[in-house]
Amino acid sequence: MPELPEVEIVARSLNTIVSGKKIVASELLRSRLVPDCSPTDFADRLRNCTINFVNRRGKHILFDLDNGRTLVTHLRMSGRFMHLPIESENPKFAHAIFYFDGDTRLVFDDQRHFGLMKIVETSKVSETESIRKLAPEPFSDEFSSDYLRTQLRSSKRSVKEFLIDQTRVCGLGNIYAAEVMFLAKVHPEQPANTISAAKSVILHDKIRKVLNEAVSLGATLETNETNIGGSIYGSGSDWAWRVYDREGKECVICKLPIHRIRQGGRSTYFCKRCQKKTAVRQSK
Ligand SMILES: [Zn+2]
């Protein structure tokens, strides 16, 4: 599933490609993509509006429209956008199509069928169910070192589960959480409320570092207009994870083999020597 950096790059790419474009018609081909709206309502609410800009909140992509509405999209597992010439055929998993004034259309294609869209009043975007509970954006002032410290102290869950909880820290998934814990030298099973004050400052720093690094890399990659999706850092890129997906391979710091454990049904990768558990006590 795309994590914050990938969604950021998708939103930036879309902003470049579709801002200022007028939607003359829309088609909803898989009704469950937009659970609270019929295909007819979907088409009605989007007809003849212009896309002001595209941005992001958490992993949600927001199309700000000039009719006072915002189209909120979550790519989930495999959702992607394709900017195509009008004469080309629809891709196999075309679930929504936005026809532009001119000779192109934007298709939402989703092989795994988990994608979600919602049309909301722009003034109420922050009150939308899935957005309301999100933690502050990781690059915002609100996401301060004090904020993170307070959140850590109030959670008894493992630091790994804490980091991927979007209501605590916004934007980290399985991959970046592993990278953050490795850089911060934190054991993934350490209870969040036992992280020391000094360590929580380091975690805060590494969260921003890891996300920033990935966004910066993504920004250097060329956008493929016909495939704007979450699989940005796939094969062919020079990207290499420090610890994620490296079970049995040498730790880049100490050369010990990287370990994999299961947490909440998902794999966590870490180095037993570099990421030691500290004594479990409620830190001050
Ligand atoms: Zn190591």
PDB file of N, CA and C and ligand atoms in Angstrom, residues 182 250-258 270-275, ligand 1:
ATOM      1  N   PHE A 182      14.922   1.785  12.826  1.00  0.00           N
ATOM      2  CA  PHE A 182      16.325   1.410  12.613  1.00  0.00           C
ATOM      3  C   PHE A 182      17.228   2.630  12.820  1.00  0.00           C
ATOM      4  N   GLU A 250      22.931  -8.599   5.628  1.00  0.00           N
ATOM      5  CA  GLU A 250      23.768  -7.905   6.620  1.00  0.00           C
ATOM      6  C   GLU A 250      23.209  -6.544   6.999  1.00  0.00           C
ATOM      7  N   CYS A 251      23.209  -6.272   8.300  1.00  0.00           N
ATOM      8  CA  CYS A 251      22.860  -4.929   8.772  1.00  0.00           C
ATOM      9  C   CYS A 251      23.890  -3.961   8.187  1.00  0.00           C
ATOM     10  N   VAL A 252      23.406  -2.831   7.673  1.00  0.00           N
ATOM     11  CA  VAL A 252      24.324  -1.880   7.032  1.00  0.00           C
ATOM     12  C   VAL A 252      25.269  -1.226   8.044  1.00  0.00           C
ATOM     13  N   ILE A 253      24.972  -1.381   9.342  1.00  0.00           N
ATOM     14  CA  ILE A 253      25.847  -0.799  10.362  1.00  0.00           C
ATOM     15  C   ILE A 253      26.770  -1.855  10.977  1.00  0.00           C
ATOM     16  N   CYS A 254      26.170  -2.969  11.497  1.00  0.00           N
ATOM     17  CA  CYS A 254      26.983  -3.910  12.280  1.00  0.00           C
ATOM     18  C   CYS A 254      27.237  -5.249  11.594  1.00  0.00           C
ATOM     19  N   LYS A 255      26.642  -5.453  10.414  1.00  0.00           N
ATOM     20  CA  LYS A 255      26.840  -6.676   9.611  1.00  0.00           C
ATOM     21  C   LYS A 255      26.131  -7.924  10.134  1.00  0.00           C
ATOM     22  N   LEU A 256      25.453  -7.832  11.278  1.00  0.00           N
ATOM     23  CA  LEU A 256      24.672  -8.968  11.773  1.00  0.00           C
ATOM     24  C   LEU A 256      23.463  -9.156  10.834  1.00  0.00           C
ATOM     25  N   PRO A 257      22.960 -10.411  10.688  1.00  0.00           N
ATOM     26  CA  PRO A 257      21.794 -10.579   9.802  1.00  0.00           C
ATOM     27  C   PRO A 257      20.553  -9.858  10.353  1.00  0.00           C
ATOM     28  N   ILE A 258      19.797  -9.287   9.449  1.00  0.00           N
ATOM     29  CA  ILE A 258      18.559  -8.591   9.827  1.00  0.00           C
ATOM     30  C   ILE A 258      17.495  -9.628  10.192  1.00  0.00           C
ATOM     31  N   PHE A 270      14.290  -5.733  11.632  1.00  0.00           N
ATOM     32  CA  PHE A 270      15.145  -4.930  12.512  1.00  0.00           C
ATOM     33  C   PHE A 270      16.454  -5.652  12.795  1.00  0.00           C
ATOM     34  N   CYS A 271      17.405  -4.926  13.364  1.00  0.00           N
ATOM     35  CA  CYS A 271      18.690  -5.499  13.734  1.00  0.00           C
ATOM     36  C   CYS A 271      18.733  -5.668  15.248  1.00  0.00           C
ATOM     37  N   LYS A 272      18.972  -6.918  15.680  1.00  0.00           N
ATOM     38  CA  LYS A 272      18.950  -7.207  17.120  1.00  0.00           C
ATOM     39  C   LYS A 272      20.058  -6.488  17.883  1.00  0.00           C
ATOM     40  N   ARG A 273      21.164  -6.234  17.204  1.00  0.00           N
ATOM     41  CA  ARG A 273      22.271  -5.581  17.907  1.00  0.00           C
ATOM     42  C   ARG A 273      22.098  -4.051  17.932  1.00  0.00           C
ATOM     43  N   CYS A 274      21.703  -3.497  16.809  1.00  0.00           N
ATOM     44  CA  CYS A 274      21.588  -2.035  16.729  1.00  0.00           C
ATOM     45  C   CYS A 274      20.319  -1.506  17.404  1.00  0.00           C
ATOM     46  N   GLN A 275      19.291  -2.352  17.487  1.00  0.00           N
ATOM     47  CA  GLN A 275      18.015  -1.895  18.047  1.00  0.00           C
ATOM     48  C   GLN A 275      17.674  -2.708  19.296  1.00  0.00           C
TER      49      GLN A 275
HETATM   50 ZN    ZN B   1      23.033  -3.783  13.213  1.00  0.00          ZN
END
